[in-house]
Coordinates of C-alpha atoms in Angstrom, one line a residue:
X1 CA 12.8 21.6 -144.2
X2 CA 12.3 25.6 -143.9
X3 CA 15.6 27.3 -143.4
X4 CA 16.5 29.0 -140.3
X5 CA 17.5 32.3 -142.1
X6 CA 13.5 33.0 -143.8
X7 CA 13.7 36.5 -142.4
X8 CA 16.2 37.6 -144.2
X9 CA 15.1 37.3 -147.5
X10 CA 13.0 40.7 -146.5
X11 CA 14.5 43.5 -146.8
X12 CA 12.0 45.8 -145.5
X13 CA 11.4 47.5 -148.6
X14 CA 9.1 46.1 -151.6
X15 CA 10.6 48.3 -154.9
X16 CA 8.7 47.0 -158.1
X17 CA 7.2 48.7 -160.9
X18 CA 4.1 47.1 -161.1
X19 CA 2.1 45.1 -158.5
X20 CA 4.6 41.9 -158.2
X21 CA 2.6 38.8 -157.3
X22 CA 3.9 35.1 -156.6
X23 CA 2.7 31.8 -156.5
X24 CA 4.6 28.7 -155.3
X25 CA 3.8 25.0 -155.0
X26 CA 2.6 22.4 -157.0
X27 CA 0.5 23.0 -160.2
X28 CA -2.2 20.4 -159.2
X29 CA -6.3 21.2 -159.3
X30 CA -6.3 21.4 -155.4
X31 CA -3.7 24.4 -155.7
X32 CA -6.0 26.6 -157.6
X33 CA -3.8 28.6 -159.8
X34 CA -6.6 28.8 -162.2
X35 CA -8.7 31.1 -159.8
X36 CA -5.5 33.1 -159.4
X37 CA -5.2 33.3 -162.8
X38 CA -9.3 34.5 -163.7
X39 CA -8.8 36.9 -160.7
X40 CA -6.0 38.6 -162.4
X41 CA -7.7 38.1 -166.1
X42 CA -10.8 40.1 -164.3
X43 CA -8.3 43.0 -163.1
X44 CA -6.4 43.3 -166.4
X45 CA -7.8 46.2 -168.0
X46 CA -7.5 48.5 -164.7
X47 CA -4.3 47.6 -163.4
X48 CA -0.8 46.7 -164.5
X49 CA 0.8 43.4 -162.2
X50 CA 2.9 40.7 -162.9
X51 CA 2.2 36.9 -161.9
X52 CA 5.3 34.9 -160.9
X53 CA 4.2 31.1 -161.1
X54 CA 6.7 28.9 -159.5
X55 CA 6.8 25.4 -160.0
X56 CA 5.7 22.5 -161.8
X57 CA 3.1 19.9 -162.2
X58 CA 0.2 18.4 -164.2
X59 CA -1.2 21.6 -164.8
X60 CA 1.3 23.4 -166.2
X61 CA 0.3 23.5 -169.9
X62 CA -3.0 23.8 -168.9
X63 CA -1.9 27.1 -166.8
X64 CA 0.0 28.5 -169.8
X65 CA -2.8 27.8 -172.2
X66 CA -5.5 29.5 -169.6
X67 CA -3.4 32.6 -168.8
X68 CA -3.3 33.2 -172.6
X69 CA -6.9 32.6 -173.3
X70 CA -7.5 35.2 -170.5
X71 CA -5.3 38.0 -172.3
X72 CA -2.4 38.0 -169.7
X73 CA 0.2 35.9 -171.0
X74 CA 2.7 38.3 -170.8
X75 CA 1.7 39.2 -167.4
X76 CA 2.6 35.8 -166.3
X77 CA 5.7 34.1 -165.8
X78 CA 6.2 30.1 -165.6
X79 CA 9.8 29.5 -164.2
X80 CA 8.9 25.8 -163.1
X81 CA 10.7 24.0 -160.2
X82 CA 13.4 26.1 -158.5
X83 CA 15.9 25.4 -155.4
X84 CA 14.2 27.0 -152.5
X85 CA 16.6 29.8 -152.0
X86 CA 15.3 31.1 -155.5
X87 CA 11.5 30.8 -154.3
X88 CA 12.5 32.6 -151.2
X89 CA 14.2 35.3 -153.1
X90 CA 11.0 35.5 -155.5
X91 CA 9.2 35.6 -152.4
X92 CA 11.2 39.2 -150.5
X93 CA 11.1 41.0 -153.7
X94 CA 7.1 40.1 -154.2
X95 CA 4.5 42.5 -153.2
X96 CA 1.9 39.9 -152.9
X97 CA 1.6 35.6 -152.3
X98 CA -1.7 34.5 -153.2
X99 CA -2.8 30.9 -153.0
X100 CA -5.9 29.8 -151.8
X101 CA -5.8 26.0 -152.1
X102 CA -8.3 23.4 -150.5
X103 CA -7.8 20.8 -149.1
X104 CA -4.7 22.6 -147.1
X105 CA -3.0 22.0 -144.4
X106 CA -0.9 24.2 -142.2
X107 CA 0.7 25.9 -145.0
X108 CA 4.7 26.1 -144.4
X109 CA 4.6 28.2 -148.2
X110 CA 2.0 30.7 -146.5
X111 CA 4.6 31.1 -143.3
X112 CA 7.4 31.9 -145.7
X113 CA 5.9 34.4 -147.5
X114 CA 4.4 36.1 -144.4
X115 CA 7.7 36.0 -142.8
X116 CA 9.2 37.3 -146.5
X117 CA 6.7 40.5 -145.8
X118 CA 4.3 39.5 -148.7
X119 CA 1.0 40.8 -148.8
X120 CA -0.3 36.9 -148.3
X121 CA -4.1 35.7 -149.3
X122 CA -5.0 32.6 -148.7
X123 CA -7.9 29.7 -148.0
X124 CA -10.7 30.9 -145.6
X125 CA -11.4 27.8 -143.7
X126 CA -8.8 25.7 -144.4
X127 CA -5.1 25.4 -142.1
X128 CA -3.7 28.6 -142.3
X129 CA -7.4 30.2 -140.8
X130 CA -6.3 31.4 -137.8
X131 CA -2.3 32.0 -138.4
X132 CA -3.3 34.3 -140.8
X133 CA -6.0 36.4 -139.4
X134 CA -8.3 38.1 -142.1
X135 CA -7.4 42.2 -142.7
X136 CA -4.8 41.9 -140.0
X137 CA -1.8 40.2 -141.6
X138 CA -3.3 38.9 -144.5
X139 CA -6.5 38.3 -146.1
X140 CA -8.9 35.3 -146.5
X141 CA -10.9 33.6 -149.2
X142 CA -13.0 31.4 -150.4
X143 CA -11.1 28.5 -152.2
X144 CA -12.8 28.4 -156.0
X145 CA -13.9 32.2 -155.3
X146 CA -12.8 34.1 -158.3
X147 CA -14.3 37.0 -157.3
X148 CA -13.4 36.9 -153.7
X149 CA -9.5 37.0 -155.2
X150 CA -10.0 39.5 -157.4
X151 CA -11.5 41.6 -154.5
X152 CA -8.3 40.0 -152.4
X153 CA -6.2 41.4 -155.0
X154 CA -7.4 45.1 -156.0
X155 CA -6.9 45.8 -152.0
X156 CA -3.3 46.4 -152.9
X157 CA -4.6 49.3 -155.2
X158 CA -8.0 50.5 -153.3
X159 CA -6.7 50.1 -149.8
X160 CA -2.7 50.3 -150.6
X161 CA -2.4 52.0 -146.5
X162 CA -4.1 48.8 -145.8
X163 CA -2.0 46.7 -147.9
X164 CA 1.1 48.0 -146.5
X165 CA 0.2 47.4 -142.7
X166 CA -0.7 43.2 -143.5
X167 CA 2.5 43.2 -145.0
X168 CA 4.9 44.4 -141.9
X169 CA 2.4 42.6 -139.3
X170 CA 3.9 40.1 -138.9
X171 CA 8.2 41.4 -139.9
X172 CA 7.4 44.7 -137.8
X173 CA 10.6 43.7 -136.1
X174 CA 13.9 41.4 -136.1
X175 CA 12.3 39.0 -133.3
X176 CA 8.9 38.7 -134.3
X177 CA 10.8 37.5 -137.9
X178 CA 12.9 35.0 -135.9
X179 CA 10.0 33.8 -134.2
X180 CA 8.5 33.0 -137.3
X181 CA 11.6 31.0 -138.4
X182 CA 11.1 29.0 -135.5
X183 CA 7.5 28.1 -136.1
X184 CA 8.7 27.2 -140.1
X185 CA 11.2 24.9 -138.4
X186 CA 8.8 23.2 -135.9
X187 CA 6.5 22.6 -138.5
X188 CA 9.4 21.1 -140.9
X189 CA 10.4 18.9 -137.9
X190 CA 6.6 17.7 -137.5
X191 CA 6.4 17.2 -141.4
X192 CA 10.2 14.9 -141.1
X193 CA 10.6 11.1 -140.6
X194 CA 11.0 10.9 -137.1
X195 CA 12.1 8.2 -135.0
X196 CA 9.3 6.9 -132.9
X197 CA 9.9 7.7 -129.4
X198 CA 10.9 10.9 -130.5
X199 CA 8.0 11.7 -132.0
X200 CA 5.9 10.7 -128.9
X201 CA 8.4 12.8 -126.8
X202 CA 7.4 16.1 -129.4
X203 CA 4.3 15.2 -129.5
X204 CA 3.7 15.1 -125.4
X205 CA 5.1 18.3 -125.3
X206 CA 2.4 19.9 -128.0
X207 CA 0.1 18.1 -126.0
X208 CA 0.8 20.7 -123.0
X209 CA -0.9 23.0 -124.8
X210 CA -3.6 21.6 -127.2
X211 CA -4.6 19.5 -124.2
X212 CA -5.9 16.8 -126.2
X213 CA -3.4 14.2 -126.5
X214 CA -6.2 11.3 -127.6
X215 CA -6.6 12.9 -130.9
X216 CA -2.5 13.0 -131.2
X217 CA -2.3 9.4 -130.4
X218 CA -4.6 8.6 -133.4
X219 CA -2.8 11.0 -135.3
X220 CA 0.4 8.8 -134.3
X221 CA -1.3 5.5 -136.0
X222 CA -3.5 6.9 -138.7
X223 CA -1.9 6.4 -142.4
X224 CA -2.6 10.2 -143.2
X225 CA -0.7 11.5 -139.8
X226 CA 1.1 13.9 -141.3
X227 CA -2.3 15.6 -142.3
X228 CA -3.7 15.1 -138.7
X229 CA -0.6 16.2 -136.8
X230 CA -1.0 19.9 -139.0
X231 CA -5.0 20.3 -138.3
X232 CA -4.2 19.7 -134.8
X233 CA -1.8 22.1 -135.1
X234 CA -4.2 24.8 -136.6
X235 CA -6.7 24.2 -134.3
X236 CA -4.0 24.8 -131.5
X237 CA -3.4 28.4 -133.4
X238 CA -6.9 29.3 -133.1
X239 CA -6.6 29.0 -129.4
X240 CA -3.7 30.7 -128.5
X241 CA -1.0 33.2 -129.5
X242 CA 1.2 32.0 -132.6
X243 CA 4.7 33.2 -130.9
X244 CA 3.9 31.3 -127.8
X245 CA 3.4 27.9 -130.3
X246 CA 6.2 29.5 -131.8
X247 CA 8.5 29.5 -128.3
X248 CA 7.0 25.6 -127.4
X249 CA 8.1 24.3 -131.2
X250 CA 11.5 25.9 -130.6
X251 CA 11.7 24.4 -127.4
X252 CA 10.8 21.0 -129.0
X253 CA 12.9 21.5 -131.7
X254 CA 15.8 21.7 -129.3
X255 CA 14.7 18.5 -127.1
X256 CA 14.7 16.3 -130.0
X257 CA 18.3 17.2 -131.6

């Protein structure tokens, strides 16, 4: 599950010499790292950046073999499957997480590096749409939109004031960071093997505020819940201010221990 200490993997301060960008998850086609990848081949002969690809997968060989076809293999670093308290330290020294995967869910790897003050793009239309709200803090794409990352990406450069105010939007201070621990942890809990009756209990109490506790109860007997349970999570975020979900999945949090 998320760790309760997320927050303080930011220090407030991003100090790199070149544009520091990180991916992490699963190197599987729906991730996209490809599109990452032909962004930043697009954006090699005007800027200087370096890719930090965490994780492993399928893919992997594939990823190496395209990042050197595109010219940037030195910009771009495979360290494969790491414990999380590495990803999270990749992810407060980073200037930048981009990922724009479909299908996604909620995202708990697009809440980390938000709360880690990363410069986060990700999938326009997809689960996050909605937490993170486009040119406020953070920017959305098209998933399979080369040139919409590449745009995504040269903001850091063309619009660095920009840049800089999406990254602190969300970390501007110590409680809106521990807020977003406690959404990571309600989402973990949601994402866990839960008894039962305690997962009808958490879920009654999300109901109080997506109001529609029919499409929870299918969620409760569908094989793909875990899916379900996140969408109708998004949809929830669309509707209403992400610290007050963050308060009510604290609150749960603490019913169900």
């Amino acid at each position: 599950g998320a760790p309760n200490d997320v927050a303080d993997y930011y220090t407030g301060e991003k100090n790199n010499d070149v544009f520091s960008i990180v991916y992490a998850g699963m190197l599987i086609p729906l991730k996209k790292v490809d599109v990452t990848l032909r962004a930043l081949g697009n954006l090699k002969d005007k800027y200087d950046f370096r890719f930090t690809v965490i994780g492993d997968g399928e893919l992997m060989e594939e990823l190496k073999a395209l990042a050197a076809e595109l010219g940037i293999g030195e910009r771009v670093e495979f360290r494969g499957r790491v414990k999380r308290h590495e990803v999270l330290a990749e992810m407060g020294k980073a200037d930048c997480f981009a990922m724009a995967s479909s299908p996604e869910t909620f995202g708990l790897t697009y809440l980390e590096a938000m709360a880690c003050g990363c410069y986060t793009i990700g999938s326009k239309g997809e689960g996050i749409d909605g937490v993170l709200v486009d040119r406020e803090n953070g920017v959305l794409v098209t998933p399979g939109s080369v040139e919409e990352m590449a745009a995504a990406l040269e903001l850091y450069f063309t619009e660095p004031e920009a840049v800089k105010a999406m990254q602190s939007a969300m970390v501007g201070d110590t409680q809106k960071a521990k807020d977003y621990a406690a959404l990571l942890q309600g989402q973990a809990l949601l994402m866990a093997d839960l008894p039962r009756e305690e997962l009808v209990e958490l879920l009654r109490q999300i109901e109080t505020v997506t109001g529609d506790f029919d499409a929870i109860k299918v969620a409760l007997t569908d094989t793909n819940r875990h899916w379900q349970l996140s969408r109708v999570l998004q949809e929830t975020a669309q509707e209403h201010m992400v610290m007050q979900k963050a308060v009510l999945l604290q609150q749960v949090i603490m019913a169900c221990n």
